[in-house]
Tab-separated table of C-alpha atoms in Angstrom:
chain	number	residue	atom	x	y	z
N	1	UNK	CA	-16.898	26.050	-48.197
N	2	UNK	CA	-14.507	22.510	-47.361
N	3	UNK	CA	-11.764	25.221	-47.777
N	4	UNK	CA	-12.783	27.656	-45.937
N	5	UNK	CA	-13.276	24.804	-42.828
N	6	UNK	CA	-10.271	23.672	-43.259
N	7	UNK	CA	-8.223	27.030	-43.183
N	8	UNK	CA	-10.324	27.847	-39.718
N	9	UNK	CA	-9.804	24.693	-38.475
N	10	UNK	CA	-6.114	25.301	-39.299
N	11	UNK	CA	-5.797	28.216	-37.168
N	12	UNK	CA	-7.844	27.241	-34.406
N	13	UNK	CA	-4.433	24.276	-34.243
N	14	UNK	CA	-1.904	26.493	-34.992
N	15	UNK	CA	0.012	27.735	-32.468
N	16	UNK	CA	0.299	30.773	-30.272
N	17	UNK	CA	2.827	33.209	-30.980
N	18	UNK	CA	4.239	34.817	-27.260
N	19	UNK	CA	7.120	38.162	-27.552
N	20	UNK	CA	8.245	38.760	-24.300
N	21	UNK	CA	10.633	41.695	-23.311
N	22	UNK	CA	12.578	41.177	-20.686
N	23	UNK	CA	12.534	37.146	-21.188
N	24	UNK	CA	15.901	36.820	-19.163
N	25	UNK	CA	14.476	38.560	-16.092
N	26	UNK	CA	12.905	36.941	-13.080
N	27	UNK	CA	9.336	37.431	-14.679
N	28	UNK	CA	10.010	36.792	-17.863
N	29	UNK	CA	11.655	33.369	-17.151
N	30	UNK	CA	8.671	32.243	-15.012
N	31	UNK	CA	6.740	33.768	-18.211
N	32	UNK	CA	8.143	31.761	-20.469
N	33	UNK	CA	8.100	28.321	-18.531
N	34	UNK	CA	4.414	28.998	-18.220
N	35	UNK	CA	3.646	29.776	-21.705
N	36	UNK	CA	5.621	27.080	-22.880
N	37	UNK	CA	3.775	24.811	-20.899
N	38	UNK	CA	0.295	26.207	-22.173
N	39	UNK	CA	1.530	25.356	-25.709
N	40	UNK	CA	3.040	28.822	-27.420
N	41	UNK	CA	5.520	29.586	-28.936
N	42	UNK	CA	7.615	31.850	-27.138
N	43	UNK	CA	10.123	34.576	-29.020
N	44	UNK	CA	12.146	36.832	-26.182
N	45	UNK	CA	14.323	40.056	-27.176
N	46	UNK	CA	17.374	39.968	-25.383
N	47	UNK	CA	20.149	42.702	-25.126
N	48	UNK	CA	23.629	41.686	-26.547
N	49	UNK	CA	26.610	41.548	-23.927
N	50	UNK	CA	29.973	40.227	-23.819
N	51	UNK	CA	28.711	38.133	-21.332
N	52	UNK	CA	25.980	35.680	-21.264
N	53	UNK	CA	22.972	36.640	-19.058
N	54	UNK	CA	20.306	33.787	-19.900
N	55	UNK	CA	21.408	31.968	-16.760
N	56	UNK	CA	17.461	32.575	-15.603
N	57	UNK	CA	16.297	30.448	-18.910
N	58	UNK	CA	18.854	28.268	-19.658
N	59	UNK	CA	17.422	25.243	-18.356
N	60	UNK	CA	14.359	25.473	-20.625
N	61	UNK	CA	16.797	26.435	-23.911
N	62	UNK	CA	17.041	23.930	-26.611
N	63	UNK	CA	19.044	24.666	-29.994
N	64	UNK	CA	17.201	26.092	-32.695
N	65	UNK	CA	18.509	23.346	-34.820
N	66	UNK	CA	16.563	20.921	-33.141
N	67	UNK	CA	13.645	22.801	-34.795
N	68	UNK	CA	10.726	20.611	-33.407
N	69	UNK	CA	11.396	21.055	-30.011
N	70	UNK	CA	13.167	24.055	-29.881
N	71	UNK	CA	9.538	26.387	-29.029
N	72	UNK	CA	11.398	29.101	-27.697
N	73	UNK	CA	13.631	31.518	-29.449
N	74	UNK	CA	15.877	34.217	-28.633
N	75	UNK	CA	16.498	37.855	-30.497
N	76	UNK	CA	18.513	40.632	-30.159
N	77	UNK	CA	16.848	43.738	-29.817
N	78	UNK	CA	16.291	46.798	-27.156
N	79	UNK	CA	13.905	49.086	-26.044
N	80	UNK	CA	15.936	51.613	-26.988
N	81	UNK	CA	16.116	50.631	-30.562
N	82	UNK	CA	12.884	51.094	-32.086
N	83	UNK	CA	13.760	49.751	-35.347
N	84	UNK	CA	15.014	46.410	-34.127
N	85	UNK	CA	11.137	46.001	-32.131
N	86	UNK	CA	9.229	47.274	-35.134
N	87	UNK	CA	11.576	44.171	-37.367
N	88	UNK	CA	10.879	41.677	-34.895
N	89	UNK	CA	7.475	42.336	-34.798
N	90	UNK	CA	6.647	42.058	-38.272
N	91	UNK	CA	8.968	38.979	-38.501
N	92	UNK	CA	7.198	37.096	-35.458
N	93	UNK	CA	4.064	37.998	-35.850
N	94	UNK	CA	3.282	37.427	-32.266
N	95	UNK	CA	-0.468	36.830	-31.029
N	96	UNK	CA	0.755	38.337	-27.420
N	97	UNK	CA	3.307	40.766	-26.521
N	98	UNK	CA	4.278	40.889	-22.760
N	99	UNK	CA	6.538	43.995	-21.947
N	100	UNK	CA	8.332	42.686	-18.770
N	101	UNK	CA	11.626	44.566	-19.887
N	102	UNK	CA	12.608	47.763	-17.497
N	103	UNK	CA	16.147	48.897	-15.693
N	104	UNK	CA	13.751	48.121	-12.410
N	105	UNK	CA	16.035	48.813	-9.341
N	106	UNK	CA	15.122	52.120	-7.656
N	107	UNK	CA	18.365	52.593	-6.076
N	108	UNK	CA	20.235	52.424	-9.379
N	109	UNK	CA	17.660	54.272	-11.081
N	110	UNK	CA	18.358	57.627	-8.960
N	111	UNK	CA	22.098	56.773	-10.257
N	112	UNK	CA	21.333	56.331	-13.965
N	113	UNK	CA	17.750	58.478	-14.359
N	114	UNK	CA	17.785	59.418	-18.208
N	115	UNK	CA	18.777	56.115	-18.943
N	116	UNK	CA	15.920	54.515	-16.510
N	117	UNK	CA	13.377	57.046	-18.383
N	118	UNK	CA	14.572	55.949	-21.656
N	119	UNK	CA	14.578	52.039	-21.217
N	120	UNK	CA	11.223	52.305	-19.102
N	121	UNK	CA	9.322	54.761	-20.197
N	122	UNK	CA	9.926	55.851	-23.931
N	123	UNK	CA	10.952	52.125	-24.168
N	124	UNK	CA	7.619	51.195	-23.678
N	125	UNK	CA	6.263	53.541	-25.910
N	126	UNK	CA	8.147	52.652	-28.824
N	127	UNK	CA	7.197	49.238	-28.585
N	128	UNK	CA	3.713	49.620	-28.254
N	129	UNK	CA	3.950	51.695	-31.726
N	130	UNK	CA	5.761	49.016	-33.444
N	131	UNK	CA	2.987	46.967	-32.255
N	132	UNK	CA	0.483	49.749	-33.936
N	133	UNK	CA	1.755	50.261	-37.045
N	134	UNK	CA	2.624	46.338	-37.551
N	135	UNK	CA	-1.349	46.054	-36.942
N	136	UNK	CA	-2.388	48.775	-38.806
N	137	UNK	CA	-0.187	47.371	-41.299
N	138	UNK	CA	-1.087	43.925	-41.343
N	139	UNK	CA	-4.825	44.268	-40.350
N	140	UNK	CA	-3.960	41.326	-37.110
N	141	UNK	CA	-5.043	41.635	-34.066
N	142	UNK	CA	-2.019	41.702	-31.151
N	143	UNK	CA	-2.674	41.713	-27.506
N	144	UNK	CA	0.041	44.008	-25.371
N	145	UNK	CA	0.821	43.832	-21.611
N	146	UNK	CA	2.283	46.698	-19.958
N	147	UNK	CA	4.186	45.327	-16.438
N	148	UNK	CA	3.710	48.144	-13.648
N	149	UNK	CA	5.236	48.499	-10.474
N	150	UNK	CA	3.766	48.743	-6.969
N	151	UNK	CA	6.762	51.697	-6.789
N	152	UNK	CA	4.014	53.682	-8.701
N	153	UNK	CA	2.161	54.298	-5.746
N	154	UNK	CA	5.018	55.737	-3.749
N	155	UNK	CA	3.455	57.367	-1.021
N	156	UNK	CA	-0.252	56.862	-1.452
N	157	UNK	CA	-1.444	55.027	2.010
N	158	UNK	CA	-2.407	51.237	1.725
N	159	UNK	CA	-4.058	49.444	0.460
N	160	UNK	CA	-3.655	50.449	-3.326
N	161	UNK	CA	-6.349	49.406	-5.740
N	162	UNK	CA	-6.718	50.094	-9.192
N	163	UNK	CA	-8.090	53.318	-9.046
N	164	UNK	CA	-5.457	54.439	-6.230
N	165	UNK	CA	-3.568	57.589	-7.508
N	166	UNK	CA	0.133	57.469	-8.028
N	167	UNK	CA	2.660	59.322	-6.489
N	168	UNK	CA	6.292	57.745	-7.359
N	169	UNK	CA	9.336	58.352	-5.559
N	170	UNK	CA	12.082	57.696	-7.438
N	171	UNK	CA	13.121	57.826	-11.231
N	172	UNK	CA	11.832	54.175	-12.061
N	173	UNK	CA	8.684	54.659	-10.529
N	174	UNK	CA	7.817	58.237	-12.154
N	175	UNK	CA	9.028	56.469	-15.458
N	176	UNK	CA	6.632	53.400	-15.105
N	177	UNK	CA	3.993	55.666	-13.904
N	178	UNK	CA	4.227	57.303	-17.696
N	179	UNK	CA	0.106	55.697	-19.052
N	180	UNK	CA	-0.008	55.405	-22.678
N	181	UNK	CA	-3.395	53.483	-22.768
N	182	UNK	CA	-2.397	50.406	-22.198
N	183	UNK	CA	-3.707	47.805	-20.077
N	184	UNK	CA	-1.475	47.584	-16.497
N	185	UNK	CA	-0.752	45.917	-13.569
N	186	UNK	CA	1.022	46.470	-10.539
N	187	UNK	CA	2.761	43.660	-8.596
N	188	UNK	CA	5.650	42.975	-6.124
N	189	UNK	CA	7.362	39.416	-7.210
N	190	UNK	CA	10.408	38.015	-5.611
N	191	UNK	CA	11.455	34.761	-6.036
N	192	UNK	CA	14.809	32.351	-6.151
N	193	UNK	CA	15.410	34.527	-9.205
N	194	UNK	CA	15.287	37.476	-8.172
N	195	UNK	CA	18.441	39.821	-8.793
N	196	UNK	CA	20.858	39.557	-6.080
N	197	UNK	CA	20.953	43.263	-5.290
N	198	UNK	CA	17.337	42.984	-4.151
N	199	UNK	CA	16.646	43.400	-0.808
N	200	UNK	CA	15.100	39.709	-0.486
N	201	UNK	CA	17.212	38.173	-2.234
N	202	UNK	CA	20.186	40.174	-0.832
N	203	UNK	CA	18.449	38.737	2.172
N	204	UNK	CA	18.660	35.231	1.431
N	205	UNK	CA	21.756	34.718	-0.734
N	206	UNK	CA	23.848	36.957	2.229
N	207	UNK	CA	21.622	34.020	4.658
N	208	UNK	CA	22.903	30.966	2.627
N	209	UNK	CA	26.638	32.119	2.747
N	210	UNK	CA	27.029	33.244	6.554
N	211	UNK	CA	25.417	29.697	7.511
N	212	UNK	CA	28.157	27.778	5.834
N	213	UNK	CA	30.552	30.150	7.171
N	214	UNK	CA	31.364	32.298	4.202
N	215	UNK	CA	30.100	35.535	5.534
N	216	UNK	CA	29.611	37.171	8.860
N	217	UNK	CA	27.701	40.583	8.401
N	218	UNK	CA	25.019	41.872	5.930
N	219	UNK	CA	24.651	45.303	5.813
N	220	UNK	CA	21.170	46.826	5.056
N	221	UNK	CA	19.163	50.208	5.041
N	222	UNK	CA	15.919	51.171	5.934
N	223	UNK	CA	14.199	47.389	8.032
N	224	UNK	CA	10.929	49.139	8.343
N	225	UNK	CA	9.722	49.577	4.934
N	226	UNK	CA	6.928	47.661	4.131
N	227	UNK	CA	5.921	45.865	0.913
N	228	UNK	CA	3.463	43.496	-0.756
N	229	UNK	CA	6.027	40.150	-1.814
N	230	UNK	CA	4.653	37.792	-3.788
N	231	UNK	CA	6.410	35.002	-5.882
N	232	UNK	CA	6.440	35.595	-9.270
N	233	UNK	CA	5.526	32.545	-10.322
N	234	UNK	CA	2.050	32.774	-9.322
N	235	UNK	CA	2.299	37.176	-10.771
N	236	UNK	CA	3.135	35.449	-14.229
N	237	UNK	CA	-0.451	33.674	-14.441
N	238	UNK	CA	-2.303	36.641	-13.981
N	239	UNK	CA	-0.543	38.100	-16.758
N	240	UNK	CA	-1.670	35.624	-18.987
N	241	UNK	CA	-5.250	35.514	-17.201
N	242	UNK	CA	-5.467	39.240	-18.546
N	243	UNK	CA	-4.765	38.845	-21.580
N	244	UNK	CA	-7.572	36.134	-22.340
N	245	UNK	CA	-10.361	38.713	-21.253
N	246	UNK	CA	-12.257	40.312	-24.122
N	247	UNK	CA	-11.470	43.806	-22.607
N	248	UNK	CA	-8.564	45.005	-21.957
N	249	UNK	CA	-8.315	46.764	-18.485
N	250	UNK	CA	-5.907	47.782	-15.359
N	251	UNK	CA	-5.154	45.206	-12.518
N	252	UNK	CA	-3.412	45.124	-9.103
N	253	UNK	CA	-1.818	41.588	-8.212
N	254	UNK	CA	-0.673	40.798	-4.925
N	255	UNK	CA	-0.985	39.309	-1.863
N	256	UNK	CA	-3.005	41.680	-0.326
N	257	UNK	CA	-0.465	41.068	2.966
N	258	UNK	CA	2.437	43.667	3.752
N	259	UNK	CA	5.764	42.334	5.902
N	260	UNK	CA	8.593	44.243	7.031
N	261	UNK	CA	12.054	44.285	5.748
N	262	UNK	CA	12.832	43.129	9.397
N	263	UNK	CA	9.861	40.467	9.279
N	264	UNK	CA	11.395	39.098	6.223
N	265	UNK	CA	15.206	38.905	8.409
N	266	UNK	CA	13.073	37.180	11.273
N	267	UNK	CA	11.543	34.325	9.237
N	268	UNK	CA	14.235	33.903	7.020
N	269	UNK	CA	16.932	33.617	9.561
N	270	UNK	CA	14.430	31.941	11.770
N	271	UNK	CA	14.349	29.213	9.679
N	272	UNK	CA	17.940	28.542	9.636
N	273	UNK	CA	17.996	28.917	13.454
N	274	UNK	CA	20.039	31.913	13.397
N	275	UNK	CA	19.259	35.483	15.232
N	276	UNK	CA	19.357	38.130	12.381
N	277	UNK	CA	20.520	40.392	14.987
N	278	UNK	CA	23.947	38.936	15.052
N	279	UNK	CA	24.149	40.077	11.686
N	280	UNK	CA	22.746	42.569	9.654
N	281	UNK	CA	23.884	46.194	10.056
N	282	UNK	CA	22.592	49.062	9.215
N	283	UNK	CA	24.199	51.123	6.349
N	284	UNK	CA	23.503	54.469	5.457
N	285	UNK	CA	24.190	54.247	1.506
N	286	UNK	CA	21.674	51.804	1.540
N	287	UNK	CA	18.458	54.603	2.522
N	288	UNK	CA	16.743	55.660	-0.464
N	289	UNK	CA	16.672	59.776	-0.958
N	290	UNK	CA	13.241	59.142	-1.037
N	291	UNK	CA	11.478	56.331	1.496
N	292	UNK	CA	8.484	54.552	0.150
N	293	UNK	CA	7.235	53.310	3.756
N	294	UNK	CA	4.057	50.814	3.055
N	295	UNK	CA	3.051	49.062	-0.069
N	296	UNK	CA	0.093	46.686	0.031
N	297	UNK	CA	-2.154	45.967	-2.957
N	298	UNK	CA	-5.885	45.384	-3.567
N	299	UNK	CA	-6.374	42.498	-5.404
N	300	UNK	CA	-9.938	41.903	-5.480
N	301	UNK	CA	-10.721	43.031	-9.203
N	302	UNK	CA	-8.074	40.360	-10.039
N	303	UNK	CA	-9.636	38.064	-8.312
N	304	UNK	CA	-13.570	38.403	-9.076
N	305	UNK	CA	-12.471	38.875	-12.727
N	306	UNK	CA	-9.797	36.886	-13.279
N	307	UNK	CA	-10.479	34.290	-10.912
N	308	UNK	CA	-6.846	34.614	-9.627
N	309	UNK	CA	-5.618	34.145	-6.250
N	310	UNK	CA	-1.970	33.623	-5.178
N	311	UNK	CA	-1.084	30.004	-4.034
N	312	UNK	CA	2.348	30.914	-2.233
N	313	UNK	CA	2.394	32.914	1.098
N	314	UNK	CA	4.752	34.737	2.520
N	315	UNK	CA	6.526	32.619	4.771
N	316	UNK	CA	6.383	30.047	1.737
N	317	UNK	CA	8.255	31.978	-0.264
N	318	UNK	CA	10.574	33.014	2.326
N	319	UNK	CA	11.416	29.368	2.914
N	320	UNK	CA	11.854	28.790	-0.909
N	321	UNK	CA	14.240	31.286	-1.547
N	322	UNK	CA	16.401	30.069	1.676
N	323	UNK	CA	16.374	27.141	0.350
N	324	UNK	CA	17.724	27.299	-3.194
N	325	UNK	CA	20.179	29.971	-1.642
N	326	UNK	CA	21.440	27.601	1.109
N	327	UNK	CA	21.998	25.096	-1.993
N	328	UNK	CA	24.138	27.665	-3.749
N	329	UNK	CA	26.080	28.577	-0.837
N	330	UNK	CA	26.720	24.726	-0.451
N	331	UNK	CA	28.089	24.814	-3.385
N	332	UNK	CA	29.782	27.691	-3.290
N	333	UNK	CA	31.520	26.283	-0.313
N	334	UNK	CA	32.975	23.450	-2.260
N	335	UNK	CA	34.773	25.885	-5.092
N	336	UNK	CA	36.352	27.868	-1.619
N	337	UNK	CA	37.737	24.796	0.060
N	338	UNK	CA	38.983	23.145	-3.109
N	339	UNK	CA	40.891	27.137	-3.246
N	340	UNK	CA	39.131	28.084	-6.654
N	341	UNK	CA	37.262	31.075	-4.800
N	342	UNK	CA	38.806	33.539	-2.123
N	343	UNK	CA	36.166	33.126	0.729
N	344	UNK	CA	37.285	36.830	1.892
N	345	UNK	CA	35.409	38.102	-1.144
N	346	UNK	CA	32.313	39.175	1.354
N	347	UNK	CA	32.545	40.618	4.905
């Protein structure tokens, strides 16, 4: 009886395990700061490269040598490698498994479409098997997140709720909107991480550099699509709230507001003092074949059953990202004048 105490009490201490796909992303790094700071241990799969593209985590990565403080640890694998996820998963043995890994710009994904399928849809499906068999296997219990996309919803009419039918526009979106019974949510996060050929962040980075004086024009497509931003940070916490619930289940996340492409110019250059107008023109190349014109999500199940809520607002977040860009064009500014960068690079 002492025994059996003891080995309960042991694993009621022990530590939980966290695999996250995707860990060098925007979500995932938010992902990881927060589980990190709820205790886990966090493993990530990362793709190999000639170059190194952990910028997003590196200020959070210690060396594996320094065993006792080093809680989060990096692997290679890819989603379109289902023997390296089925290894790693028997080899972690995580508790959670958050699949935040996709090729997730639409543009690029009308470019590169059996490659987007591959990595996001049949990616997804292989590692949800390896996490079958490794429990059928091993008689444990893992919990699995499936990220979504508010690009699922295409050109349904706002708002979208859970039970709002799909009707994707582009390559990405048909290839998230691929259900193998998983549990699901939908979200729009930007943030100071977010990729740099993202229209807000394209937004704010182009913003940073034209007020130092290292760019004149941003060129844009379509100003008056409209989505649902939130900042990831807050997104990353309802992950986490979901997969604490006894049941698992389907949930929209966002801000329940929807801004303009322009609105997001107006406040962002606002803020600087600057009249977007003076700037940004309108490129062609940059129109999808297919428009998604208004996204803007239901959140209420999230909220009456997770008890989430988002704590940034739009023009928060707006002022966040200007912010840290503003920074980098500072000091970008410095590696120009001091004639280690070719200001001419942008237009």
């Amino acid at each position: 009886m002492a025994s059996e105490n003891n080995e309960a009490r042991s694993e009621e201490m022990r530590r939980k395990i966290a695999l996250v796909t995707g860990i060098t992303g925007q979500d995932g790094s938010y992902l990881t700061e927060f589980l990190l700071e709820k205790g886990y241990e966090v493993h990530g799969l990362i793709r190999r490269s000639s170059n190194f593209n952990t910028q997003r985590i590196n200020h959070i990565y210690i060396d594996p040598h320094n065993a006792d403080k080093a809680l989060m640890k990096l692997h290679y694998a890819d989603l379109s490698d289902a023997s390296s996820l089925r290894r790693w998963i028997d080899v972690i043995k995580p508790d959670e498994v958050y699949n935040l890994a996709a090729q997730s710009h639409v543009a690029v994904s009308f470019e590169i479409p059996d490659y987007t399928a591959d990595v996001v849809a049949t990616g997804a499906l292989r590692l949800l098997e390896a996490v079958r068999s490794h429990t059928v296997d091993s008689g444990r219990t893992v919990k699995y997140y499936q990220a979504g996309s508010s690009e699922m919803f295409g050109a349904t009419p706002p708002p979208q709720a859970e039970t709002t039918p799909f009707h994707p526009r582009s390559p990405y979106a048909a290839s998230k909107s691929l259900r193998i019974g998983t549990p699901l949510t939908t979200a729009r996060p930007t943030s100071p991480r977010r990729g740099e050929n993202f229209v807000t962040r394209k937004i704010t980075r182009a913003l940073g550099r034209i007020k130092v004086g290292l760019q004149r024009k941003l060129f844009l497509g379509n100003l008056q699509a409209s989505r649902d931003w939130g900042f990831a940070g807050d997104y990353v916490e309802a992950m986490w709230m979901m997969l604490q619930q006894d049941k698992a289940d389907d949930y929209v996340v966002a801000t329940e507001e929807s801004h303009t492409v322009e609105e997001f110019l107006e406040v962002s250059f606002g803020y600087l003092g600057l009249n977007w107008k003076d700037h940004v023109e309108i490129d062609k190349r940059y129109f999808r074949p297919s428009e998604v014109d208004n996204l803007k999500g239901d959140a209420s199940k999230a909220k009456e059953v997770l008890g989430w809520k988002p704590k940034v607002g739009f023009e928060k977040l707006v002022k966040m990202m200007v912010d840290e860009d503003l920074a980098l064009a500072k000091r970008e500014k410095v590696l120009v004048d001091a004639g280690y960068m070719d200001a001419q690079q942008q237009p």
